[in-house]
CSV table of C-alpha atoms in Angstrom, one decimal:
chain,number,residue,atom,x,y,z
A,1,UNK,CA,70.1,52.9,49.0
A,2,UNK,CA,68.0,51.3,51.7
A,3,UNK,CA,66.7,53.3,54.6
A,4,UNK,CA,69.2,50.8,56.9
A,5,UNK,CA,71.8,52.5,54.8
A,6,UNK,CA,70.6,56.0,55.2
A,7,UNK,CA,70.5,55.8,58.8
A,8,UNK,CA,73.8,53.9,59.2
A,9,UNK,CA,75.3,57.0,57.3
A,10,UNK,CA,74.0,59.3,59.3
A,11,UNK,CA,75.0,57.9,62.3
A,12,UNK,CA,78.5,58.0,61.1
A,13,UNK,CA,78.1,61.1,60.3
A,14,UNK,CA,77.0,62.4,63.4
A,15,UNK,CA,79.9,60.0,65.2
A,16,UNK,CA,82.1,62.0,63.3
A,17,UNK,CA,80.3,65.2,64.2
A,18,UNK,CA,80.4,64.0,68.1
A,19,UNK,CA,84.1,63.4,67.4
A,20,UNK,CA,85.0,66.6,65.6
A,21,UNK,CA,83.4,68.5,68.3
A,22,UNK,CA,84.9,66.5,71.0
A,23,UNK,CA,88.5,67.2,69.3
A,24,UNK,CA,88.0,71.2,68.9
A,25,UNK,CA,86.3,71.4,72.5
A,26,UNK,CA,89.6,69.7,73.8
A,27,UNK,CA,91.7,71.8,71.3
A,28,UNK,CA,90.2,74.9,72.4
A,29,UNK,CA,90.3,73.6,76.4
A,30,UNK,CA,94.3,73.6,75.7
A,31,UNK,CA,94.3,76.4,73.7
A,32,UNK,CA,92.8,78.5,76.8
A,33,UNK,CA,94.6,76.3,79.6
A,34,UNK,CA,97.9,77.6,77.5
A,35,UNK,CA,96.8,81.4,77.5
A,36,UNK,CA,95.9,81.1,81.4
A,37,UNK,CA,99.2,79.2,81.4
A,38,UNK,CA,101.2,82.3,80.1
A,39,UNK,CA,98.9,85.0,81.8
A,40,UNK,CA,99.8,83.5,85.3
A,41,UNK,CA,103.5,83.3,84.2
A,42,UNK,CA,103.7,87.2,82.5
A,43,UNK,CA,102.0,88.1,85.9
A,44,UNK,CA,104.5,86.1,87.8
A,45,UNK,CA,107.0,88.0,85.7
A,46,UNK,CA,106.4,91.1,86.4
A,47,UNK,CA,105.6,90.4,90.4
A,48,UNK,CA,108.9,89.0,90.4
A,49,UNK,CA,110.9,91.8,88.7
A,50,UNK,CA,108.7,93.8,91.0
A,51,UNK,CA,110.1,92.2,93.9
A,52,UNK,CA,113.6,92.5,92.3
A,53,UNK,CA,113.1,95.8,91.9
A,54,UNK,CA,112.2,96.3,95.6
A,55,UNK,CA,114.7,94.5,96.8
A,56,UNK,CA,117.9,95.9,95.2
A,57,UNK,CA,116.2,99.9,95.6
A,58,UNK,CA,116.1,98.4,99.5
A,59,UNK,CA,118.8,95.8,100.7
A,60,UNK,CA,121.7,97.3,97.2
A,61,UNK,CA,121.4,100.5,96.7
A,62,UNK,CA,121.5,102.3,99.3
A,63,UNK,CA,124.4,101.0,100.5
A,64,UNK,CA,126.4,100.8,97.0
A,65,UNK,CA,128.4,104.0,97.9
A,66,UNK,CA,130.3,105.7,95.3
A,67,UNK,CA,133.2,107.9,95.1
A,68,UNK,CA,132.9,110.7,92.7
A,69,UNK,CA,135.9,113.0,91.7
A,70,UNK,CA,135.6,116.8,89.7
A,71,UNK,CA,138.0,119.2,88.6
A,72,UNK,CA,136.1,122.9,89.0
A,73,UNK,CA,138.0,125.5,87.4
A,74,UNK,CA,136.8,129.2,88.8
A,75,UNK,CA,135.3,130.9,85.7
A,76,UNK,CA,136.4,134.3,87.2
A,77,UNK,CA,140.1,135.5,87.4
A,78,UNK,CA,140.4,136.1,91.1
A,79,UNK,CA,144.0,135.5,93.0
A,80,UNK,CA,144.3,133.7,96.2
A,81,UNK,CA,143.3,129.7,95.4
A,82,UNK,CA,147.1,127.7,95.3
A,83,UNK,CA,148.0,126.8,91.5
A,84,UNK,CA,147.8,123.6,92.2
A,85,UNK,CA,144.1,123.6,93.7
A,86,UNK,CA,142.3,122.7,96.8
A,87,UNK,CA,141.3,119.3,97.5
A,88,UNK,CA,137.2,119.0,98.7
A,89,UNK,CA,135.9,116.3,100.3
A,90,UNK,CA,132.0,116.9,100.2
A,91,UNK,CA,129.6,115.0,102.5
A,92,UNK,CA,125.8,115.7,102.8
A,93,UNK,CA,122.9,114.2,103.9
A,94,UNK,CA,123.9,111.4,106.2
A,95,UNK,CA,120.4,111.0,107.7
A,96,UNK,CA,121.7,108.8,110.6
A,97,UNK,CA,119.3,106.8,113.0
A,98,UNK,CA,121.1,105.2,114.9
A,99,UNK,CA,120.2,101.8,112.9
A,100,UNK,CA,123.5,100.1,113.2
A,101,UNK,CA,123.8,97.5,110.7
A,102,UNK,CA,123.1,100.0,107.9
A,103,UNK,CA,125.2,103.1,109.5
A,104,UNK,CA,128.0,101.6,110.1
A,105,UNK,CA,128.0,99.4,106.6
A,106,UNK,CA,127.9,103.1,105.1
A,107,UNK,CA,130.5,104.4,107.3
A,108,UNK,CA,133.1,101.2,106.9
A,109,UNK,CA,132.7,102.1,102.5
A,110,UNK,CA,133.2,105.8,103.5
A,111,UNK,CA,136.7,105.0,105.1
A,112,UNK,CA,137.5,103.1,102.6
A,113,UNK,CA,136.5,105.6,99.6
A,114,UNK,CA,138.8,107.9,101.6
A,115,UNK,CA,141.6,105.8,103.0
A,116,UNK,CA,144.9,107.7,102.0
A,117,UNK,CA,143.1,110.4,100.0
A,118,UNK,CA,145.0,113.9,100.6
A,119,UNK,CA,142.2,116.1,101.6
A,120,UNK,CA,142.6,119.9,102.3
A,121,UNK,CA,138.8,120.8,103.6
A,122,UNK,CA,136.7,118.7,104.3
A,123,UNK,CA,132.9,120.0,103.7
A,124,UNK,CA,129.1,118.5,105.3
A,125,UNK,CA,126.1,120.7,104.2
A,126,UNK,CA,123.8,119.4,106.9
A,127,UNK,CA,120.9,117.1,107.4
A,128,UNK,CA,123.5,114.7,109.6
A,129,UNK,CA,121.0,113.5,111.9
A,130,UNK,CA,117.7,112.0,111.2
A,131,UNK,CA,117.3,111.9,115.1
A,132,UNK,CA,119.4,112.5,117.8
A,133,UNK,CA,119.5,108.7,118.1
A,134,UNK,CA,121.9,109.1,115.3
A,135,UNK,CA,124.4,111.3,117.0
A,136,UNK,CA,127.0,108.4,117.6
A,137,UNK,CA,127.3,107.2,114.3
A,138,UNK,CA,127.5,110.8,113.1
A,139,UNK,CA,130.6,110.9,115.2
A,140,UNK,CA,132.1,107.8,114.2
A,141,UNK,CA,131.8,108.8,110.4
A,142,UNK,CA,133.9,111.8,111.0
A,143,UNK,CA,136.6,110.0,113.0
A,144,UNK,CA,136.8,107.9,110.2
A,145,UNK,CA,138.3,110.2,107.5
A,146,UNK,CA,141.9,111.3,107.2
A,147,UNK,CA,142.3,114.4,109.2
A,148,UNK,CA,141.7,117.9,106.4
A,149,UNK,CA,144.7,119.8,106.5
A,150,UNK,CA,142.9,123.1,106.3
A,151,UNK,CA,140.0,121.8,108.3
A,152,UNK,CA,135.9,120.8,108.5
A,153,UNK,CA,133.2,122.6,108.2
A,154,UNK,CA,129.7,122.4,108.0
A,155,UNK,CA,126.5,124.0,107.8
A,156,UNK,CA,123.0,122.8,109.4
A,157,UNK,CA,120.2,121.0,107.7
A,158,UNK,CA,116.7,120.9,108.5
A,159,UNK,CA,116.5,117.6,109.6
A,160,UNK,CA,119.2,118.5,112.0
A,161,UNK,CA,116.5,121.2,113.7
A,162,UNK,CA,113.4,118.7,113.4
A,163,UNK,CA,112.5,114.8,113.8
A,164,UNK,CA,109.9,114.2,111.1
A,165,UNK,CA,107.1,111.8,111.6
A,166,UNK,CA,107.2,110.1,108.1
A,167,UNK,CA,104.3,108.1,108.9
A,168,UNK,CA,102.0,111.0,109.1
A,169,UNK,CA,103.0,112.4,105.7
A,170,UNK,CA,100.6,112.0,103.5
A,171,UNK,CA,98.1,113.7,105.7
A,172,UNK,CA,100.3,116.3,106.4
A,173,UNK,CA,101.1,117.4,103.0
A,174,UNK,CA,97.3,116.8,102.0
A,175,UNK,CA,96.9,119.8,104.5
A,176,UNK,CA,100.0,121.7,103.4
A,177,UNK,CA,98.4,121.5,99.7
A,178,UNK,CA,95.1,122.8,100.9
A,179,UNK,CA,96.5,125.4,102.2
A,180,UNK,CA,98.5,126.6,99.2
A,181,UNK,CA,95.8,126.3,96.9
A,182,UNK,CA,93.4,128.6,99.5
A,183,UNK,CA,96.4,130.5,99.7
A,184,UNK,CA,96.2,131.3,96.1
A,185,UNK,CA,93.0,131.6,95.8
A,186,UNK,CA,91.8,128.6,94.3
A,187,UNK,CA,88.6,127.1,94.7
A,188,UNK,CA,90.2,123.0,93.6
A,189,UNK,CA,91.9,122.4,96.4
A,190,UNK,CA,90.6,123.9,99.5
A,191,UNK,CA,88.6,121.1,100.4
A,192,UNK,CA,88.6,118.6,103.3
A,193,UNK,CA,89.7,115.0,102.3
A,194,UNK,CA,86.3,114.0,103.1
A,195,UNK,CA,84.8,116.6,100.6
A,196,UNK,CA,87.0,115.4,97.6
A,197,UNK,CA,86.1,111.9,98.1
A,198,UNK,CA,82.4,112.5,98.6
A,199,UNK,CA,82.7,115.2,94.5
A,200,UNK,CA,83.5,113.0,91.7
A,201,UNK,CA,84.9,115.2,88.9
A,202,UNK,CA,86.1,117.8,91.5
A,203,UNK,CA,87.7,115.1,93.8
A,204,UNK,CA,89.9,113.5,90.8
A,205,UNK,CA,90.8,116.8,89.7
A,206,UNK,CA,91.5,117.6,93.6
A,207,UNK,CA,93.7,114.7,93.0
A,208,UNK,CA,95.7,115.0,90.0
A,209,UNK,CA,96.4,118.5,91.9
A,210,UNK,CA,97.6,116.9,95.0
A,211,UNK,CA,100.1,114.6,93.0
A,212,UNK,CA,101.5,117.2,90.8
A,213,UNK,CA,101.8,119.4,94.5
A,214,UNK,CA,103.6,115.9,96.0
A,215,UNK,CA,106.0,115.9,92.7
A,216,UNK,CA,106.6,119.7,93.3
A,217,UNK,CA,107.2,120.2,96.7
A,218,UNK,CA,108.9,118.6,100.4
A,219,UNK,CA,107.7,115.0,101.4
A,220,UNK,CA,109.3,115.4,104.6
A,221,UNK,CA,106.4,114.3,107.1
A,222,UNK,CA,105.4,116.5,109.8
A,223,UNK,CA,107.4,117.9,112.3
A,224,UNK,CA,107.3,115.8,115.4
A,225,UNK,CA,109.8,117.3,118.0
A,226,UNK,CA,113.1,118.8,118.3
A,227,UNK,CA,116.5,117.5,117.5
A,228,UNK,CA,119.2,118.6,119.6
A,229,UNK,CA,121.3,120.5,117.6
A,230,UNK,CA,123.4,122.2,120.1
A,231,UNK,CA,124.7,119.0,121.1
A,232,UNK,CA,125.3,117.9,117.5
A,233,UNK,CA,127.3,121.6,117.5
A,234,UNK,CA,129.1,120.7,120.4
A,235,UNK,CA,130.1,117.0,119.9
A,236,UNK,CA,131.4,117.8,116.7
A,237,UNK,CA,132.9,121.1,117.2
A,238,UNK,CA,135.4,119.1,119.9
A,239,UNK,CA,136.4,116.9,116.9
A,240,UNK,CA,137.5,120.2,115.2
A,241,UNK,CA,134.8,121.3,113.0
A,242,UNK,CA,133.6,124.5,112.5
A,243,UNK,CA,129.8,125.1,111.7
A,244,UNK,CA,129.2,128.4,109.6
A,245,UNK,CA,126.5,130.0,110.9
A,246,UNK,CA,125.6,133.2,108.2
A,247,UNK,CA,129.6,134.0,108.7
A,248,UNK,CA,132.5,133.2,106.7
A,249,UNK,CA,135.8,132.3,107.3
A,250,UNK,CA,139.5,132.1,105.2
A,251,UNK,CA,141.0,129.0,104.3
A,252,UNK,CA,144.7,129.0,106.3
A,253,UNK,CA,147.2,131.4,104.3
A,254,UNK,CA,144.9,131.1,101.1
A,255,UNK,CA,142.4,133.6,99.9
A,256,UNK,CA,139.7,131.5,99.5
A,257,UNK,CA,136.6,132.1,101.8
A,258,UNK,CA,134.0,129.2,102.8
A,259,UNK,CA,130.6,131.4,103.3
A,260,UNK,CA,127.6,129.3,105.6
A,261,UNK,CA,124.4,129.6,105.5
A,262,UNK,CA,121.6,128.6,108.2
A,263,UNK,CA,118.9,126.0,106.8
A,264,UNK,CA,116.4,127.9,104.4
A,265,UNK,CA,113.3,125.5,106.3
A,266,UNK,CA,114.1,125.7,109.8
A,267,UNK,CA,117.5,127.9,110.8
A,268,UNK,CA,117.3,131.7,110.2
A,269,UNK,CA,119.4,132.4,107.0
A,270,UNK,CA,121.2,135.5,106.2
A,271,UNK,CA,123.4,135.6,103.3
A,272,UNK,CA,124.5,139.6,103.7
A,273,UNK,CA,125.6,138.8,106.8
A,274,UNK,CA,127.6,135.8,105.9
A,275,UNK,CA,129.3,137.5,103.0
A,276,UNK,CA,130.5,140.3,106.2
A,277,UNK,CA,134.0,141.2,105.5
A,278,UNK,CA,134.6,138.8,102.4
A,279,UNK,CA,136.8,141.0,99.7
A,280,UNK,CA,134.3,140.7,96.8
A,281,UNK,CA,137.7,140.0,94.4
A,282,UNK,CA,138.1,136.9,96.9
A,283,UNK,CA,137.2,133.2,95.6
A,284,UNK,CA,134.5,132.5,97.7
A,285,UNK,CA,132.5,129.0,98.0
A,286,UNK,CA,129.4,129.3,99.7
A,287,UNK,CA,127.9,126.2,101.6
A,288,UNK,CA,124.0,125.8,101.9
A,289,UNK,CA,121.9,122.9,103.1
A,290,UNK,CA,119.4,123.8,100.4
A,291,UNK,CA,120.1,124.3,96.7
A,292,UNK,CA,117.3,127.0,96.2
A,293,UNK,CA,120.0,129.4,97.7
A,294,UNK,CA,120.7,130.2,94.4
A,295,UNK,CA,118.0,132.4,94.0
A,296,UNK,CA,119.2,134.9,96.6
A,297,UNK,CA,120.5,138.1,95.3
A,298,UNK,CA,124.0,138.1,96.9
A,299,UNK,CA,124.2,134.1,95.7
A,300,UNK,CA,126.0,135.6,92.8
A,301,UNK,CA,129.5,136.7,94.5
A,302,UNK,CA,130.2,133.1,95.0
A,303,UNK,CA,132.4,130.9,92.8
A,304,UNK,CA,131.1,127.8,94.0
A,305,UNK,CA,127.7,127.0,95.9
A,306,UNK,CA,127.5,123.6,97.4
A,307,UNK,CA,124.5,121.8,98.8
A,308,UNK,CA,122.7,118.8,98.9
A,309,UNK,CA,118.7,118.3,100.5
A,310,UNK,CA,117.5,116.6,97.3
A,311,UNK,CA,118.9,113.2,97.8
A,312,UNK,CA,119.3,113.4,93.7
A,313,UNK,CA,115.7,112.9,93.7
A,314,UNK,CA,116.4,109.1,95.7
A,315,UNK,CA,114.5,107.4,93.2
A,316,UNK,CA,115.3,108.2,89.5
A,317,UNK,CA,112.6,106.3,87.2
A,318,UNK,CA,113.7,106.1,82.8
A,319,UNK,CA,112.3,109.0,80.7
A,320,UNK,CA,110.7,110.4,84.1
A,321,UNK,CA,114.0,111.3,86.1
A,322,UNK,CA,113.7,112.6,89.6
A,323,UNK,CA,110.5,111.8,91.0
A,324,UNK,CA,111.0,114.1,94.2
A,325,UNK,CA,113.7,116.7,94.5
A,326,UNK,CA,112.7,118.8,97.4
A,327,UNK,CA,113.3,121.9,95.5
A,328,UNK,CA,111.5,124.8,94.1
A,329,UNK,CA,114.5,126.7,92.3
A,330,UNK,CA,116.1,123.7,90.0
A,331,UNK,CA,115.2,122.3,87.4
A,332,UNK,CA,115.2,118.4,87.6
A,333,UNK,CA,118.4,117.6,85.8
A,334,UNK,CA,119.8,120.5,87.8
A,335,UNK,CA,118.8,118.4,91.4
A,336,UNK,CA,122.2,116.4,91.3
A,337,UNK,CA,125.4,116.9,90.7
A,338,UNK,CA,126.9,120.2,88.6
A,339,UNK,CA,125.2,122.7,87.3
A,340,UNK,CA,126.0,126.5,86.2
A,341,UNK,CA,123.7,130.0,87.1
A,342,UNK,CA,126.5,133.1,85.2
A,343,UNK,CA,129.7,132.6,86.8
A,344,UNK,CA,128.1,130.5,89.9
A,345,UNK,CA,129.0,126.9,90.0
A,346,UNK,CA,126.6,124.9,92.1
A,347,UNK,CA,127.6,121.2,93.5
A,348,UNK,CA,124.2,119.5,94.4
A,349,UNK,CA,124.9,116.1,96.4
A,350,UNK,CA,122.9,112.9,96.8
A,351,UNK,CA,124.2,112.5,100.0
A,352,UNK,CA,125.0,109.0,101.9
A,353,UNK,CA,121.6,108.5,103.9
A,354,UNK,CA,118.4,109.0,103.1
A,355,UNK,CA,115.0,110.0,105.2
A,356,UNK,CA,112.6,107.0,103.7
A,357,UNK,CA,115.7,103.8,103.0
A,358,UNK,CA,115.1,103.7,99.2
A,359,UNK,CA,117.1,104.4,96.4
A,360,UNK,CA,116.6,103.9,92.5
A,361,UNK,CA,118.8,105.3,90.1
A,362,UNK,CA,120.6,108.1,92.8
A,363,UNK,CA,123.0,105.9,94.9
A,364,UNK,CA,125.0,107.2,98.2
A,365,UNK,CA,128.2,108.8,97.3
A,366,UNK,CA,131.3,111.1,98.9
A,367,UNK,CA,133.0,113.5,96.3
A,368,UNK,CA,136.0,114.9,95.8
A,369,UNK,CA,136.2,117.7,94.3
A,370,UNK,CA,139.5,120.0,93.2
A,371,UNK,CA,138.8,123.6,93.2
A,372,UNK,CA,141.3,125.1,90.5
A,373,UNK,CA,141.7,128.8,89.1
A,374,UNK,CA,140.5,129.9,86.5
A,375,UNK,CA,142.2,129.4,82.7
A,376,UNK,CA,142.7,132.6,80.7
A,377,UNK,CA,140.6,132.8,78.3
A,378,UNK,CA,138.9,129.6,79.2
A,379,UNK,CA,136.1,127.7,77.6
A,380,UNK,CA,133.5,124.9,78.6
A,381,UNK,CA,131.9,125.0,82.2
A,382,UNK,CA,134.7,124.5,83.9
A,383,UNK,CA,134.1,121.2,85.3
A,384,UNK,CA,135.6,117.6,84.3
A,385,UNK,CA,134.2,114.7,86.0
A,386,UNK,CA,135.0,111.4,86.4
A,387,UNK,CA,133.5,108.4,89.3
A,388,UNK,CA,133.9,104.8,91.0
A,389,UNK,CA,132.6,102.9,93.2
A,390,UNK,CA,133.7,103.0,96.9
């Protein structure tokens, strides 16, 4: 072979070098341009579910109002509740504004969920206003259900006491959380916000302590004025509702007993006193804003204990559940709906409003619910359930 030869092979050799480099380079320039390709459309993905998500725990949700029915059988013999039961109607936590659109959507599914229903009591524990701004649509909602033969009643939340600021609430419970851990004692936690950011270790473990406080305790902002709850009293006591202020009353001819207690957070609660004059053999149903009531001594002479202040947690995330139930005495599964403490029922609503307009997993709802007496020699926990959409 002559050197002419040598060096034209090589030169095809390195032409097909050149060209087998050229191809992998633009192999591996589509290769990437595909994986940016797919990482811009995973993250456009997941923004967009984000945004779906958003959107239906903002603009659906809240407004997807259900009707949910029970059948609660007493689980002690006592005489005086009608064979045939007592039709509840249980409404909580309206939270009204005074923002139109989104009241009166709520109250237009509310008249129909209870269009024609036969309704013996009809039952609000508290929280009807978010501000006194509200006060209109309140009214409107209870002109909109069929009249309760035995009558309304109601007991006071806390929000019906106090207008929250909501935009001053993570401050406020940074300082509520500081003092509960000095409080207790506990050197983690007593410092200023300033002092946490400024200590590494300390100020993550500062923290982690905060959000495990937040996912314990009331996100309710800090208090910013005073509602007017006389005139909430007032407005609807001319519509024929009877708030139960620690005092009890008896249903008609029955011998059932609706006991009331003030807010736990902001009224001035005394159960003794409510329970004043109630026959202790008497079915008794005790209505409290707050579910933590349960933990009172004297909690344990009622049948039935309803309440709502949790909202159901509002937002309900898988294998997490209730990110924020607003109380200290149930467990999370215990923060909506029915429950058992002995021979105590408890009725936990979700309520139809909410203080922050979000909802995942806990939607709006009214409930009936038929109070029976109790089955000889009956077994289970005397509840059946059933529900539908509004």
């Amino acid at each position: 072979m002559t050197a002419c030869e040598e060096k034209g092979g090589d030169a095809g050799k390195g032409l097909k070098n050149a060209r087998g480099a050229a191809v992998e380079s633009g192999s591996a320039d589509r290769d990437g341009s595909r994986r940016l390709t797919a990482l811009w459309a995973g993250l456009g993905a997941v923004a967009g579910l984000g945004a779906a998500l958003g959107g239906y725990a903002l603009l659906y949700e809240p407004f997807d109002v259900r009707a949910e029915r029970l059948a609660v059988r007493l689980l002690r013999d006592k005489a005086g509740l009608p064979k045939e039961g007592l039709n509840i109607l249980h409404l909580s936590d309206t939270h009204f504004r005074g923002a139109d659109r989104r009241e009166h959507a709520k109250i237009a599914q509310v008249r129909r969920a209870t269009e024609g229903e036969k309704i013996d009591v009809l039952i609000h524990t508290g929280d009807f206003l978010h501000k006194d701004s509200g006060l209109d649509n309140v009214l409107a909602l209870i002109d909109s259900i069929p009249k309760p033969r035995l009558g309304a009643f109601a007991v006071s939340g806390n929000h019906d006491h106090v207008f929250y600021n909501l935009r001053r609430a993570p401050l406020y419970s940074w300082r509520l959380f500081r003092a509960r851990a000095s409080e207790q004692g506990a050197g983690s936690g007593a410092r200023s916000a300033a002092e946490t950011a400024e200590d590494g270790m300390a100020g993550l473990r500062d923290l982690l302590l905060f959000g495990r406080f937040l996912f314990q305790n009331r996100f309710d902002g800090e208090p910013a004025g005073a509602n007017d709850i006389g005139r909430l009293r007032r407005e609807l006591e001319a519509r024929g509702m009877q708030f139960l202020d620690n005092r009890s009353v008896r249903l008609g001819e029955t011998g059932v007993y609706l006991v009331g207690i003030e807010d736990l957070m902001e009224g001035r609660p005394d159960l003794p006193k409510g329970l004043e004059g109630v026959p202790k053999d008497a079915p008794t149903v005790l209505l409290s804003h707050n579910p933590d009531i349960i933990e009172a001594a004297a909690a344990g002479r009622a049948d039935l204990i309803l309440a709502g202040h949790t909202h159901g947690g509002q937002i309900v995330l898988p294998l997490i559940g209730p990110t924020y139930t607003q109380t200290e005495q149930l467990s999370r599964s215990e923060a909506s709906g029915y429950s058992r403490r002995g021979r105590t029922q408890v009725y936990v609503h979700r309520g139809l409003g909410e203080s922050v307009p979000i909802r995942f997993g806990a939607p709006p709802h009214v409930t009936f619910i038929r109070l029976l007496p109790a089955r000889s020699h009956s077994d289970g926990d005397g509840v059946a359930r059933n529900g539908n959409r509004g």
